[in-house]
Amino acid sequence: MASGTALIYDDEMTSYKLLWDNPECDIEVPERLLSSYEQLKRYHLLERCVHVPVREGTEEEIMLVHSSEYLEVVKSTQTMNEEELRRVSGNYDAVYFHPNTYRCAKLAVGATLQLVDSVMSGKVCNGMALVRPPGHHSQRTAANGFCVFNNVAIAAQYAKRRYGLQRILIVDWDVHHGQGIQYVFEEDPSVLYYSWHRYERQQFWPLLRESDYDAVGQGKGKGFNLNVPWNKVGMGNSDYLAAFFHVLLPVAFEFVPELILVSSGYDSGIGDPEGQMNATPECFAHLTHFLMQLANGRLCAVLEGGYHLKSLSESVCMTVKTLLRDPLPQISGEMAPCLSAVESIQNVRAAHKPYWKCLMYEVPPVKTAAAIVSKADAHLLPISVQVEMEMNAQELKTLVSALDAELVKEERALLSLQNVVAILDKILKKKVCNGIAESSLASVSTTFALKHCFDFGLQRVLCIVVGDVDLELDLDDGKILLMNICQKQQTEKTNSKYHISLNWREDAERNNFFCAVLGFILPVAYSYQPDLMIIVIGPNRSLGINGISLLTCLLQGLAESRILVVIQDTEIKLVQSVAKTLSGVPAPDFGAYAPASQENVLEIKRLRNQLQQEWKMLRCSVRDWIFGS
Ligand code: TWS
Ligand code: ZN
């Protein structure tokens, strides 16, 4: 087995910088390379490495990932004046060009490929390339986030071509999501991409939905994209180690990579102004050490971000020192991952469960989500319930306008949708099983939710309305079965197969709702076989909290337990009880059995007679059976 560590660096890559005032870009400075290189010298690590010269990446190599049109754009910046450079830079997000950028970007690609060649040829076992510009954000036709050519993505394509590799692992420990790498290999099962990143529920740059844990890859590449989104800042050594132990390493050992490429950004380290994380330089030694146990030790680390010069250079040294097989430093801090980290880890594991044996017999995903008006009440819900933020306003508008152009214009209506859409979306995408949403206008939000369901491709939705909520629905096609449980006799409406009114008056003395649920609602619901259920609780409800909980409890046998409960009037006791039931706690105690009132019994009898032709599970006598069929 090869030994030795390559170090690839050329000070020509410090020859470009930001030429104008732009606070968004002024952190990406030549000193990042200089200080890292100086620190390697100071620790006498440099002299222990094999020095490999850089070269330019060729156009053919760059075009393994990028389009020729984009290559021409970058090439054209060589001869531009400042004004032209500013204009081109402005076409991209968080990017600046300098006349030397093109040359350096080619050197960064070439340095990365030199490293791959050194490792693959057996000249060395592993190594690091200190390069600028970084690469992981850049895309087929776009520069992005200081990145011009995608050094690591090009290296993976190159290694596949040149060395016939079938499995490459890319570990992106930079604090930003390398969406550029994700896009290149999304459908490619031969490249496993792992990234953790500051995400904060999509509030952190690059603000992408596809940075979340449920982006698992596409087509043949499903299962080969691992995103660990950090929803809080301040993640430290134990959080990073936990993500390695419980997500990356089990999957990586099952994947059996032939080569590891590390998108080695150190803005995930302590002190970095971008990352705001807490991992100490020693942590990178441990991360490196774990990865060295895979792929026969064939590991290529390629610099990405890192803006706190001291933290950056110390962490670079820790990485190189470990590659050189020095003993590992002690890792500091209490060894306990924080709750937010564990939550992210659990979510990635659940999302990847279908694709990896090591995750298969594991953690159930979060079952219940709640979106409530008063966030201060969140602590009153069972701890297993995931409390959602309201949906991002822009995302909501986009979603709503696609289905209902009029609705978007009404601020109040739109607001009432926020919670409902956020939870429904989670249920439809199977991120959670069921959920509760408070909504100020249950009629508007339920009507919209139903539209959204059918747009998503559902066939049958059972909608049970308790209280006064007017839904404007077309109920002829059987895609919705609407059951209205109300107090007042609705004289003008007669029951039809898909629109049923159940007049029910709860008796304060006796809990007798069993009679309605067992004798009517469940048999009809089971006959219908819905693929989602929506329970809407409006004003003037004729059912108490216990009755609503019982209903919710027993309906969980249908639609794979997919239930959305929409509650109009903020009522924490009700939310609490329903949340308990949805998360699996048995129905509340009803006290001693009491038979239903005469009035209620007659109502159920009337409905059964009326509808048993249509809903055959209502039959419970031979007479029903013979005369009904
Ligand atoms: C780093 C892109 C703030 C928050 C998020 C400087 C202002 C600023 C610039 C763009 C940026 C930064 C990377 C990529 C990177 C921000 C800023 C993004 N950007 N990628 O304080 O390192 O790996
Ligand atoms: Zn970064």
XYZ file of C-alpha atoms and ligand atoms in Angstrom:
653
model
C 0.000 0.000 0.000
C 1.210 3.464 -0.883
C 2.413 5.786 1.835
C 3.069 9.489 1.899
C 1.018 12.642 1.762
C 0.953 15.044 -1.178
C 0.639 18.771 -0.707
C -0.324 20.835 -3.704
C -0.063 24.572 -3.601
C 1.104 27.395 -5.805
C 1.234 31.010 -4.746
C -0.042 32.028 -8.161
C -3.467 31.173 -6.790
C -3.132 34.211 -4.501
C -2.897 36.499 -7.519
C -6.530 37.564 -7.703
C -8.676 39.533 -5.297
C -11.767 41.688 -5.011
C -11.131 45.005 -6.795
C -14.140 46.997 -5.669
C -16.171 47.535 -2.557
C -18.552 44.661 -1.891
C -19.139 43.482 1.683
C -20.651 40.258 0.350
C -17.358 39.198 -1.186
C -14.591 40.810 0.857
C -14.005 37.747 3.035
C -12.578 35.647 0.220
C -8.982 36.907 0.288
C -5.566 35.674 -0.912
C -4.380 35.572 2.730
C -6.546 32.476 3.180
C -4.017 30.465 1.194
C -0.940 32.322 2.410
C -1.711 31.913 6.104
C -2.568 28.221 5.731
C 0.660 27.568 3.862
C 2.710 29.564 6.396
C 1.209 27.608 9.274
C 2.096 24.296 7.591
C 5.669 25.542 7.393
C 5.679 26.691 11.012
C 4.540 23.283 12.254
C 7.162 21.596 10.017
C 4.401 19.722 8.289
C 5.215 21.034 4.837
C 8.646 19.406 4.719
C 7.104 16.050 5.595
C 4.770 16.178 2.577
C 5.477 15.218 -1.014
C 5.358 18.443 -3.001
C 3.429 18.000 -6.232
C 3.379 20.880 -8.748
C 0.145 22.404 -9.991
C -0.922 22.525 -13.624
C -3.790 24.112 -15.502
C -6.923 22.030 -15.922
C -7.574 21.594 -19.652
C -10.729 22.777 -21.403
C -11.710 19.158 -21.911
C -11.381 18.508 -18.189
C -13.377 21.614 -17.252
C -16.064 20.493 -19.681
C -16.509 17.244 -17.736
C -18.812 19.416 -15.614
C -19.257 22.812 -17.285
C -20.739 23.904 -20.608
C -18.501 25.353 -23.305
C -20.614 28.540 -23.293
C -19.915 29.046 -19.609
C -16.226 28.275 -20.111
C -16.135 31.006 -22.776
C -17.758 33.497 -20.410
C -15.135 32.829 -17.734
C -12.358 32.942 -20.323
C -13.563 36.316 -21.540
C -13.040 37.894 -18.107
C -9.231 37.715 -18.527
C -9.129 40.841 -20.637
C -11.907 42.822 -19.008
C -11.664 46.158 -17.248
C -13.128 46.707 -13.799
C -16.481 47.895 -15.041
C -16.928 44.849 -17.266
C -15.773 42.537 -14.483
C -18.367 44.041 -12.170
C -21.071 43.481 -14.747
C -20.202 39.796 -15.258
C -19.865 39.242 -11.512
C -23.326 40.718 -11.053
C -24.800 37.963 -13.198
C -24.059 35.474 -10.423
C -24.801 35.127 -6.710
C -21.891 36.100 -4.384
C -19.167 36.041 -7.032
C -16.408 38.444 -8.075
C -14.111 38.243 -11.084
C -10.573 39.617 -11.467
C -8.451 39.416 -14.650
C -6.461 36.574 -13.019
C -9.512 34.621 -11.864
C -9.656 32.468 -14.991
C -6.000 31.467 -14.718
C -6.348 30.652 -11.010
C -9.582 28.717 -11.567
C -7.770 26.578 -14.151
C -4.907 26.051 -11.679
C -7.382 25.082 -8.953
C -8.871 22.425 -11.240
C -5.394 21.257 -12.325
C -4.120 21.132 -8.724
C -7.082 18.952 -7.759
C -6.470 16.594 -10.690
C -2.745 16.411 -9.873
C -3.741 15.309 -6.394
C -6.096 12.649 -7.770
C -3.366 11.408 -10.102
C -0.796 11.281 -7.287
C -3.135 9.196 -5.140
C -4.487 6.966 -7.908
C -1.055 6.232 -9.315
C 0.143 5.165 -5.879
C 2.761 7.870 -5.706
C 1.199 8.886 -2.385
C -1.570 7.500 -0.227
C -3.414 10.742 0.382
C -2.999 14.495 0.165
C -4.339 17.981 0.246
C -4.669 20.709 -2.386
C -4.737 24.305 -1.172
C -6.619 26.096 -3.906
C -8.465 29.285 -4.781
C -11.066 29.800 -6.117
C -13.114 27.138 -4.319
C -15.499 24.959 -6.315
C -18.436 23.322 -4.577
C -21.092 25.945 -5.394
C -20.336 26.314 -9.094
C -22.670 24.742 -11.601
C -22.731 23.634 -15.225
C -23.442 27.137 -16.470
C -22.901 29.341 -13.424
C -20.375 30.664 -10.983
C -21.748 30.882 -7.449
C -20.503 31.673 -3.927
C -16.879 32.520 -4.921
C -16.725 29.278 -6.939
C -15.866 29.325 -10.643
C -15.113 25.735 -11.698
C -16.257 22.841 -9.568
C -12.856 21.390 -8.688
C -14.131 18.389 -6.728
C -16.966 17.503 -9.130
C -14.529 17.647 -12.049
C -12.108 15.455 -10.088
C -14.800 12.827 -9.512
C -15.772 12.719 -13.190
C -12.089 12.599 -14.113
C -11.377 9.719 -11.711
C -14.316 7.778 -13.103
C -13.101 8.253 -16.685
C -9.392 7.947 -16.246
C -9.272 5.214 -13.614
C -12.584 3.494 -14.281
C -13.750 4.035 -10.706
C -17.242 2.857 -9.895
C -17.710 4.302 -6.428
C -16.460 7.673 -5.248
C -17.378 9.279 -1.932
C -17.432 13.076 -1.723
C -17.482 14.458 1.824
C -18.284 18.170 1.941
C -17.549 19.368 5.462
C -17.630 23.032 4.478
C -20.395 24.836 6.390
C -22.201 25.702 3.160
C -24.177 23.319 1.024
C -22.232 22.394 -2.097
C -25.355 22.483 -4.213
C -23.174 22.527 -7.347
C -21.828 19.073 -6.512
C -25.304 17.832 -5.593
C -26.684 18.921 -8.974
C -23.893 17.212 -10.940
C -24.334 13.821 -9.260
C -28.009 13.870 -8.293
C -28.840 10.992 -10.636
C -25.494 9.249 -10.398
C -25.239 6.247 -8.044
C -21.483 5.990 -8.588
C -20.834 9.179 -6.616
C -22.076 9.390 -3.038
C -22.271 13.032 -1.965
C -22.408 13.930 1.735
C -22.797 17.484 2.969
C -23.649 19.037 6.281
C -24.475 22.694 6.224
C -25.848 25.643 8.091
C -29.479 25.649 6.951
C -31.689 27.209 9.627
C -34.816 25.899 7.939
C -33.859 27.461 4.623
C -33.100 30.895 6.091
C -29.370 30.607 5.443
C -27.536 31.087 2.146
C -27.923 29.657 -0.482
C -31.545 29.422 0.796
C -32.382 26.308 -1.184
C -35.204 23.886 -0.550
C -33.027 21.125 -2.008
C -30.481 21.477 0.791
C -32.837 19.738 3.216
C -32.478 16.149 4.385
C -35.196 14.893 2.054
C -33.091 15.604 -1.061
C -31.879 12.011 -1.286
C -30.966 11.966 -4.980
C -33.051 11.276 -8.053
C -33.754 8.332 -10.340
C -30.930 5.828 -10.157
C -29.145 8.200 -7.791
C -31.738 7.877 -5.015
C -29.972 7.282 -1.726
C -26.651 8.666 -2.949
C -27.151 12.251 -1.794
C -26.880 12.768 1.967
C -27.754 16.204 3.320
C -27.461 16.978 7.015
C -29.040 20.422 7.442
C -28.061 22.223 10.668
C -31.029 24.233 11.874
C -29.108 26.030 14.606
C -25.726 27.712 14.724
C -23.197 26.696 17.351
C -22.807 23.073 16.282
C -19.610 21.689 17.755
C -17.308 18.691 17.988
C -19.882 16.292 19.380
C -22.519 17.265 16.805
C -20.086 16.724 13.936
C -18.917 13.419 15.378
C -22.511 12.293 15.903
C -23.306 13.058 12.258
C -20.282 10.979 11.227
C -21.146 8.060 13.549
C -24.827 7.932 12.789
C -25.095 9.064 9.170
C -21.940 9.283 7.080
C -19.790 6.439 8.361
C -22.373 3.631 8.405
C -23.484 4.528 4.892
C -19.897 5.001 3.675
C -18.806 1.587 4.998
C -21.776 0.036 3.248
C -21.006 1.965 0.029
C -17.348 0.801 -0.042
C -15.827 3.744 -1.928
C -12.695 3.359 -4.039
C -11.665 6.982 -3.567
C -12.631 9.777 -1.181
C -12.698 13.414 -2.196
C -13.150 15.909 0.625
C -14.625 19.320 -0.119
C -12.549 20.613 2.677
C -13.983 23.917 3.804
C -13.131 25.164 7.261
C -15.854 27.756 7.648
C -17.522 24.989 9.676
C -14.804 25.554 12.304
C -14.863 27.693 15.431
C -14.498 31.445 14.970
C -15.609 31.521 11.360
C -17.867 34.532 10.744
C -19.903 32.730 8.082
C -20.498 29.413 9.781
C -20.940 30.544 13.419
C -20.142 26.982 14.444
C -17.969 25.702 17.300
C -15.923 22.768 16.028
C -12.294 23.081 17.111
C -9.351 22.354 14.781
C -8.865 18.995 16.543
C -12.266 17.938 15.298
C -10.979 17.991 11.716
C -8.184 15.616 12.721
C -10.791 13.143 13.927
C -12.987 13.549 10.863
C -9.944 12.972 8.651
C -8.912 9.943 10.685
C -12.305 8.273 10.228
C -12.320 8.841 6.492
C -8.793 7.411 6.210
C -10.224 4.009 7.192
C -12.169 3.857 3.934
C -11.109 3.407 0.294
C -7.756 1.922 1.331
C -6.844 5.318 2.708
C -7.087 6.967 -0.718
C -8.196 10.442 0.329
C -7.874 13.781 -1.473
C -8.746 16.910 0.537
C -9.397 20.030 -1.539
C -9.826 23.428 0.086
C -13.203 25.152 -0.186
C -14.237 27.900 2.311
C -12.795 29.122 5.627
C -12.547 32.811 6.514
C -11.172 33.056 10.035
C -7.497 32.955 9.124
C -6.263 31.516 12.421
C -8.984 28.886 12.712
C -8.596 28.035 9.014
C -4.842 27.553 9.128
C -4.942 25.533 12.380
C -7.614 23.268 10.933
C -5.682 22.801 7.678
C -2.666 21.774 9.777
C -4.744 19.314 11.808
C -5.974 17.722 8.585
C -2.489 17.414 7.066
C -0.982 16.181 10.329
C -3.576 13.427 10.458
C -3.019 12.516 6.804
C 0.655 12.116 7.769
C -0.502 9.573 10.394
C 0.532 11.497 13.499
C -1.254 10.500 16.717
C -4.608 12.185 17.088
C -5.090 15.155 19.408
C -7.521 14.949 22.305
C -10.932 16.257 21.335
C -12.462 18.788 23.728
C -15.946 19.545 24.984
C -18.736 17.607 26.600
C -19.426 14.663 24.330
C -23.157 15.087 23.847
C -24.855 16.218 20.624
C -27.482 18.949 21.006
C -31.179 18.317 20.457
C -31.301 20.166 17.151
C -28.377 18.124 15.799
C -29.997 14.871 16.867
C -33.218 15.931 15.217
C -31.416 16.550 11.906
C -29.566 13.262 12.189
C -32.791 11.392 12.871
C -34.428 13.016 9.852
C -31.599 12.083 7.452
C -31.541 8.543 8.757
C -35.288 8.218 8.284
C -35.126 9.705 4.772
C -32.389 7.260 3.763
C -33.836 4.211 5.437
C -35.172 2.768 2.144
C -31.732 2.874 0.517
C -29.236 1.594 3.105
C -29.253 -1.688 5.003
C -27.440 -0.092 7.918
C -30.426 2.208 8.467
C -33.172 -0.205 7.586
C -34.304 -1.492 10.973
C -34.192 1.902 12.564
C -35.823 4.973 14.080
C -39.371 5.730 13.081
C -39.639 9.189 11.535
C -41.385 12.026 13.356
C -45.008 11.021 13.476
C -46.872 14.208 14.309
C -46.315 17.848 13.366
C -48.186 20.862 14.717
C -48.410 24.449 13.518
C -50.069 26.616 16.125
C -50.815 30.311 16.403
C -49.289 30.845 19.805
C -45.716 29.557 19.735
C -45.567 30.104 23.487
C -47.907 27.153 23.896
C -45.540 24.775 22.115
C -44.264 23.365 25.411
C -47.775 22.177 26.248
C -47.688 19.633 23.421
C -46.174 16.142 23.805
C -42.408 16.364 23.213
C -42.551 13.888 20.350
C -44.647 16.396 18.385
C -42.605 18.506 15.986
C -43.670 22.144 16.171
C -43.452 23.795 12.752
C -42.601 27.350 11.852
C -45.114 28.941 9.557
C -44.288 28.581 5.919
C -42.050 31.115 4.232
C -44.380 33.802 2.806
C -42.924 33.715 -0.687
C -43.048 29.939 -0.929
C -46.664 30.054 0.213
C -47.587 32.644 -2.394
C -45.981 30.620 -5.149
C -47.799 27.506 -4.072
C -51.159 29.228 -3.686
C -51.012 31.239 -6.894
C -50.415 28.052 -8.871
C -53.769 26.701 -7.692
C -55.871 29.771 -6.984
C -55.034 33.130 -8.534
C -57.733 35.009 -6.608
C -56.809 33.748 -3.189
C -53.285 35.175 -3.310
C -54.658 38.689 -3.348
C -56.396 38.356 -0.018
C -53.993 38.911 2.808
C -56.242 37.549 5.545
C -57.127 34.426 3.584
C -53.501 33.836 2.736
C -52.488 34.145 6.370
C -55.084 31.608 7.412
C -53.473 29.113 5.029
C -49.969 29.334 6.389
C -50.226 26.684 9.076
C -52.488 24.378 7.128
C -50.327 24.331 4.018
C -47.140 23.849 6.037
C -48.512 20.746 7.747
C -50.344 19.362 4.725
C -47.183 19.649 2.674
C -45.280 17.627 5.270
C -47.968 14.952 5.285
C -48.178 14.722 1.492
C -44.402 14.462 1.209
C -44.458 11.820 3.944
C -42.127 13.777 6.183
C -44.647 13.224 8.955
C -47.605 10.925 9.279
C -50.169 13.321 10.650
C -50.528 16.820 12.029
C -52.537 19.678 13.469
C -52.840 23.181 12.105
C -54.607 26.145 13.622
C -56.236 28.390 11.053
C -58.212 31.593 11.485
C -60.436 30.751 8.513
C -61.001 27.020 8.446
C -63.332 27.213 5.444
C -60.811 28.970 3.201
C -57.873 26.878 4.288
C -59.692 23.557 4.073
C -61.051 24.333 0.625
C -57.541 25.166 -0.487
C -56.043 22.132 1.253
C -58.406 19.862 -0.683
C -57.372 21.454 -3.964
C -53.751 20.955 -3.027
C -54.413 17.275 -2.268
C -55.858 16.613 -5.702
C -53.150 18.616 -7.379
C -50.723 16.316 -5.575
C -52.506 13.318 -7.070
C -54.646 11.980 -4.223
C -57.758 10.047 -5.262
C -60.056 10.119 -2.227
C -60.063 12.472 0.711
C -62.393 11.983 3.653
C -63.296 15.343 5.138
C -65.077 15.402 8.477
C -66.307 18.797 9.598
C -67.310 19.362 13.195
C -69.231 22.610 13.735
C -70.075 25.429 11.355
C -67.638 25.597 8.471
C -68.851 26.347 4.975
C -66.898 24.610 2.272
C -67.413 25.479 -1.340
C -66.897 22.130 -2.909
C -67.969 20.111 -5.856
C -68.955 16.801 -4.305
C -70.209 14.784 -7.237
C -67.099 13.026 -8.440
C -66.381 11.060 -5.274
C -62.932 12.524 -4.762
C -64.183 14.022 -1.517
C -66.479 12.421 1.014
C -67.746 15.214 3.236
C -69.303 14.390 6.594
C -70.664 17.287 8.546
C -71.301 16.784 12.225
C -73.467 19.705 13.289
C -76.062 20.708 15.827
C -78.719 22.219 13.688
C -80.979 20.426 11.324
C -79.991 21.356 7.796
C -83.357 21.224 6.179
C -82.475 22.406 2.714
C -79.761 19.850 2.193
C -80.543 16.205 1.758
C -77.867 13.635 2.176
C -76.145 12.188 -0.827
C -73.496 9.534 -1.139
C -70.620 11.974 -0.826
C -72.207 14.658 1.304
C -73.575 13.525 4.631
C -74.875 15.665 7.476
C -74.979 14.055 10.863
C -77.011 16.060 13.338
C -75.505 15.402 16.676
C -76.077 17.042 19.991
C -73.651 16.033 22.638
C -75.158 15.184 25.930
C -73.252 16.878 28.722
C -74.130 14.087 31.128
C -73.099 11.192 28.975
C -70.307 10.379 26.630
C -72.206 8.605 23.942
C -70.324 9.433 20.810
C -69.287 5.777 20.448
C -72.662 5.140 18.943
C -72.038 7.573 16.090
C -68.390 6.693 15.489
C -68.825 2.922 15.548
C -72.332 2.721 14.167
C -71.910 5.173 11.349
C -68.711 7.171 10.784
C -66.187 4.325 10.803
C -68.233 1.958 8.606
C -68.728 4.697 6.013
C -65.068 5.750 6.193
C -63.861 2.157 5.804
C -66.214 1.661 2.852
C -64.791 4.767 1.210
C -61.084 3.841 1.699
C -59.648 7.371 1.703
C -55.969 8.084 1.066
C -56.021 11.098 3.359
C -58.350 12.402 6.056
C -58.986 15.981 7.034
C -60.832 16.706 10.259
C -61.995 20.301 10.544
C -63.079 21.783 13.849
C -65.078 24.980 13.451
C -67.148 27.183 15.765
C -70.322 25.940 17.490
C -69.073 22.422 17.568
C -71.466 19.850 18.887
C -68.714 17.546 20.084
C -66.527 17.864 23.134
C -62.794 17.375 23.269
C -63.188 13.724 24.184
C -65.465 13.055 21.241
C -63.081 14.718 18.804
C -60.167 12.767 20.253
C -62.046 9.491 19.961
C -62.839 10.212 16.346
C -59.211 11.069 15.599
C -58.019 8.011 17.429
C -60.198 5.478 15.664
C -59.761 6.934 12.189
C -56.022 6.268 12.345
C -56.659 2.824 10.948
C -57.348 4.394 7.562
C -55.152 6.109 4.964
C -51.985 4.829 6.619
C -52.915 7.123 9.511
C -52.543 10.198 7.338
C -54.702 12.755 9.142
C -54.692 16.526 9.065
C -56.669 18.217 11.834
C -57.587 21.847 11.139
C -58.708 23.837 14.160
C -60.245 27.268 13.711
C -60.492 28.707 17.179
C -57.324 28.730 19.213
C -58.040 26.364 22.034
C -54.950 24.847 23.557
C -56.777 22.102 25.502
C -58.231 20.762 22.275
C -54.928 21.028 20.403
C -53.210 19.252 23.276
C -55.662 16.380 23.353
C -55.656 15.893 19.579
C -51.835 16.091 19.481
C -51.647 13.346 22.105
C -54.021 11.138 20.188
C -52.212 11.674 16.885
C -48.855 10.841 18.409
C -50.205 7.495 19.590
C -51.549 8.003 23.105
C -54.809 6.010 23.590
C -58.103 7.930 23.555
C -58.981 9.765 26.773
C -61.070 8.118 29.447
C -64.789 8.351 28.859
C -65.970 7.287 32.282
C -68.792 4.813 32.730
C -70.710 3.780 29.646
C -73.998 5.579 29.074
C -76.346 4.839 26.215
C -76.970 7.569 23.651
C -79.986 9.839 23.809
C -83.109 8.859 21.926
C -82.624 11.766 19.544
C -79.089 10.737 18.630
C -79.956 7.059 18.260
C -82.741 7.933 15.835
C -80.448 10.126 13.787
C -77.905 7.329 13.370
C -80.649 4.882 12.487
C -82.047 7.267 9.870
C -78.631 7.745 8.261
C -77.862 4.046 8.275
C -81.084 3.272 6.463
C -80.511 6.019 3.996
C -76.939 5.132 3.121
C -76.355 1.431 3.551
C -76.955 0.853 -0.147
C -74.010 3.068 -0.898
C -71.719 2.252 2.024
C -71.949 -1.451 2.597
C -69.929 -1.631 5.784
C -73.003 -0.133 7.480
C -74.810 -3.463 7.237
C -75.181 -5.344 10.444
C -78.236 -7.506 9.961
C -79.165 -10.243 7.492
C -82.145 -8.121 6.573
C -79.875 -5.164 5.665
C -77.734 -7.507 3.626
C -80.569 -9.067 1.605
C -82.544 -5.912 0.981
C -79.517 -3.778 0.401
C -77.945 -5.779 -2.399
C -19.282 32.109 1.846
C -20.920 32.444 -0.342
C -23.409 36.186 4.664
C -24.239 35.080 4.875
C -24.303 34.075 3.918
C -20.005 38.352 4.290
C -21.363 38.409 3.660
C -21.724 37.114 3.012
C -21.259 36.624 1.817
C -21.675 34.668 0.368
C -20.848 33.452 0.583
C -20.023 33.286 1.689
C -19.383 31.098 0.909
C -20.190 31.257 -0.183
C -18.631 29.824 1.110
C -22.710 35.185 2.563
C -22.643 36.194 3.514
C -23.575 34.115 2.761
N -21.860 35.469 1.541
N -19.016 28.717 0.528
O -20.049 38.278 5.660
O -17.709 29.718 1.842
O -18.427 27.535 0.804
Zn -18.351 27.585 2.764
